[in-house]
Amino acid sequence: MDLKKEIKLRDLLPKRGSKASTDAPAAEEKASKSKRSRPFSSQAKTSGEQAEGQPHEEKQAKQKQSKTKQPRKLTGAKPIRHKRLVGLKVGASQLSAARVVNNGSSELVQVAQQPLDPGIVVGGELREPEALVEALKLFFKANKLPKQAVRLGIASNRIGVRTFEIGGITDPKQLENAIRFRAQETLPIPLDEAVLDFHILGETVDDEGATSHRVLLVVAYRDLVDRYVAACKKAGIKLAGIDLEAFALLRALGDRPADAGNAAIVVVTVGSERSTLAVSNGETCEFTRVIEWGGHNLNVRIARAMDTTPSEAEPVKLALSLLESAEEMDLDPARAAKVRTAVHEEIQLFAQELVSSLQFYQGQPGSLGIGEVVLTGGTAQLPGLDTELGRMLGVKVRVGDPLARVTLGKKVDSDIAAGSLAVAIGLGMEV
């Protein structure tokens, strides 16, 4: 997979002298909520909406200003390649880091994980910046992680990814302007509130000599990014860049199997509260979506079946195997049967979300068939989850190995729980 074509979102870092925002207005949080069936569902305010208490004249002035204010952007420069990187994933329940040396190949020299208190990160968005600052300080100090050359991963449904064609333009500056104009038309984020990056995937020339460029565009809300940047800065961490978790997943697990033919590569990481899905054509990420489903959903469903709390249901989930019958569980037969039924029903909901996402992808022009789905993440280690999902989806599902594309340093144990480190490892890789 040619991930030199991927976007590193390096321009998401604030310019020197600028201040990153650490507070998001409640109105923006409300605006960011969306229906689960839509992959990129952040909705901008329409011109007819007016903020409560905002004078009409002030609103008109802001609208006029938004037409001229330019978003942060890249100019299509060649990505900077880093020999040493620390990939950092900030999840809802834990911090994960992977230190990688990139010198022709990728060597994983250190991994680290630490629990994160609930409520600091919710839905991929930072809600308690000061709490994250303290957690990061402790995490990096306790594990003796370098604070320089850190690449942070982000994942949220307030991030949009699009690919599109632009024809008839050969001048680089005109092409850049056309891309920005197209972004304003196609993405549900006002450009004055956005950070964006793009990459030219390739160009074709038709029989009449007309040139067409295929463009990969990524855009995110500025406040979402600024909160993480500000927290890292306060913790003394120097970011080398910010990347989408979906892209990191594809770097770690996006190899096309020899028998896959021209089918799409689908990678899914199942986290504590959310799952990130990435679809690639073997060269670039064509589609990504964050699904509000994770291991905690299983805890809640098991807790209901056992009439207990989700925290008390966690050990039951960890001891569960979908490859065994209810009679083999360390519970009385009646409760064991209830647990198995509850887990099956909850996994079916996840499968429906995956099907909906993949159907949306396949509704786009030029989409590919689905050959297989590769799972990773802590919850993906549940024995039999891949088999159960494969039966429900009707395609092959397997658990991927995030260590397959890296060599292990002397201090890294080959028995590490690599599934929950897949995103961090991918963030540290330069492929």
Tab-separated table of N, CA, C and O in Angstrom, residues 293 297-298 300-306 320 322 335-349:
chain	number	residue	atom	x	y	z
A	293	TRP	N	-19.907	2.417	18.694
A	293	TRP	CA	-20.082	1.069	19.269
A	293	TRP	C	-18.705	0.562	19.684
A	293	TRP	O	-17.724	0.705	18.930
A	297	ASN	N	-20.353	-1.398	25.055
A	297	ASN	CA	-21.717	-1.811	24.704
A	297	ASN	C	-21.984	-3.246	25.132
A	297	ASN	O	-23.090	-3.584	25.584
A	298	LEU	N	-20.968	-4.107	24.996
A	298	LEU	CA	-21.122	-5.492	25.442
A	298	LEU	C	-21.247	-5.550	26.960
A	298	LEU	O	-22.047	-6.342	27.492
A	300	VAL	N	-22.553	-3.315	28.938
A	300	VAL	CA	-23.900	-2.867	29.301
A	300	VAL	C	-24.922	-3.958	29.025
A	300	VAL	O	-25.801	-4.240	29.859
A	301	ARG	N	-24.801	-4.612	27.883
A	301	ARG	CA	-25.777	-5.658	27.533
A	301	ARG	C	-25.644	-6.864	28.464
A	301	ARG	O	-26.656	-7.455	28.882
A	302	ILE	N	-24.416	-7.253	28.790
A	302	ILE	CA	-24.202	-8.362	29.726
A	302	ILE	C	-24.733	-7.997	31.107
A	302	ILE	O	-25.348	-8.819	31.801
A	303	ALA	N	-24.507	-6.760	31.538
A	303	ALA	CA	-24.977	-6.310	32.847
A	303	ALA	C	-26.504	-6.404	32.947
A	303	ALA	O	-27.048	-6.804	33.987
A	304	ARG	N	-27.189	-6.046	31.867
A	304	ARG	CA	-28.648	-6.151	31.880
A	304	ARG	C	-29.092	-7.607	31.992
A	304	ARG	O	-30.042	-7.920	32.715
A	305	ALA	N	-28.390	-8.468	31.293
A	305	ALA	CA	-28.764	-9.888	31.326
A	305	ALA	C	-28.509	-10.506	32.691
A	305	ALA	O	-29.239	-11.415	33.117
A	306	MET	N	-27.496	-10.014	33.391
A	306	MET	CA	-27.133	-10.582	34.691
A	306	MET	C	-27.666	-9.756	35.856
A	306	MET	O	-27.429	-10.101	37.018
A	320	LEU	N	-15.419	-14.616	28.386
A	320	LEU	CA	-16.362	-15.176	27.414
A	320	LEU	C	-15.661	-15.627	26.146
A	320	LEU	O	-14.684	-15.035	25.700
A	322	LEU	N	-17.005	-16.894	22.254
A	322	LEU	CA	-18.135	-17.193	21.371
A	322	LEU	C	-17.961	-18.515	20.651
A	322	LEU	O	-18.862	-18.960	19.936
A	335	ARG	N	-28.211	-18.310	33.514
A	335	ARG	CA	-27.577	-17.002	33.336
A	335	ARG	C	-26.615	-17.029	32.139
A	335	ARG	O	-26.504	-16.060	31.397
A	336	ALA	N	-25.919	-18.137	31.974
A	336	ALA	CA	-24.988	-18.258	30.851
A	336	ALA	C	-25.729	-18.138	29.522
A	336	ALA	O	-25.254	-17.484	28.584
A	337	ALA	N	-26.889	-18.761	29.433
A	337	ALA	CA	-27.676	-18.692	28.203
A	337	ALA	C	-28.142	-17.257	27.933
A	337	ALA	O	-28.131	-16.784	26.795
A	338	LYS	N	-28.530	-16.554	29.006
A	338	LYS	CA	-28.941	-15.149	28.850
A	338	LYS	C	-27.787	-14.287	28.355
A	338	LYS	O	-27.969	-13.418	27.502
A	339	VAL	N	-26.601	-14.530	28.909
A	339	VAL	CA	-25.433	-13.754	28.507
A	339	VAL	C	-25.107	-13.988	27.046
A	339	VAL	O	-24.854	-13.037	26.286
A	340	ARG	N	-25.105	-15.240	26.617
A	340	ARG	CA	-24.791	-15.539	25.216
A	340	ARG	C	-25.795	-14.892	24.274
A	340	ARG	O	-25.419	-14.331	23.234
A	341	THR	N	-27.079	-14.947	24.631
A	341	THR	CA	-28.103	-14.330	23.795
A	341	THR	C	-27.925	-12.816	23.731
A	341	THR	O	-28.023	-12.202	22.659
A	342	ALA	N	-27.628	-12.205	24.885
A	342	ALA	CA	-27.438	-10.754	24.936
A	342	ALA	C	-26.241	-10.322	24.098
A	342	ALA	O	-26.304	-9.332	23.355
A	343	VAL	N	-25.136	-11.058	24.202
A	343	VAL	CA	-23.937	-10.730	23.436
A	343	VAL	C	-24.198	-10.872	21.940
A	343	VAL	O	-23.795	-10.025	21.137
A	344	HIS	N	-24.885	-11.942	21.570
A	344	HIS	CA	-25.213	-12.154	20.154
A	344	HIS	C	-26.044	-11.000	19.616
A	344	HIS	O	-25.773	-10.489	18.511
A	345	GLU	N	-27.033	-10.552	20.363
A	345	GLU	CA	-27.891	-9.453	19.913
A	345	GLU	C	-27.110	-8.156	19.785
A	345	GLU	O	-27.323	-7.379	18.855
A	346	GLU	N	-26.174	-7.909	20.716
A	346	GLU	CA	-25.393	-6.677	20.671
A	346	GLU	C	-24.423	-6.687	19.494
A	346	GLU	O	-24.233	-5.666	18.815
A	347	ILE	N	-23.816	-7.818	19.233
A	347	ILE	CA	-22.908	-7.924	18.082
A	347	ILE	C	-23.677	-7.739	16.781
A	347	ILE	O	-23.163	-7.164	15.815
A	348	GLN	N	-24.912	-8.179	16.765
A	348	GLN	CA	-25.736	-8.010	15.571
A	348	GLN	C	-25.971	-6.522	15.281
A	348	GLN	O	-25.981	-6.098	14.111
A	349	LEU	N	-26.117	-5.717	16.326
A	349	LEU	CA	-26.261	-4.264	16.140
A	349	LEU	C	-24.993	-3.672	15.521
A	349	LEU	O	-25.056	-2.803	14.649
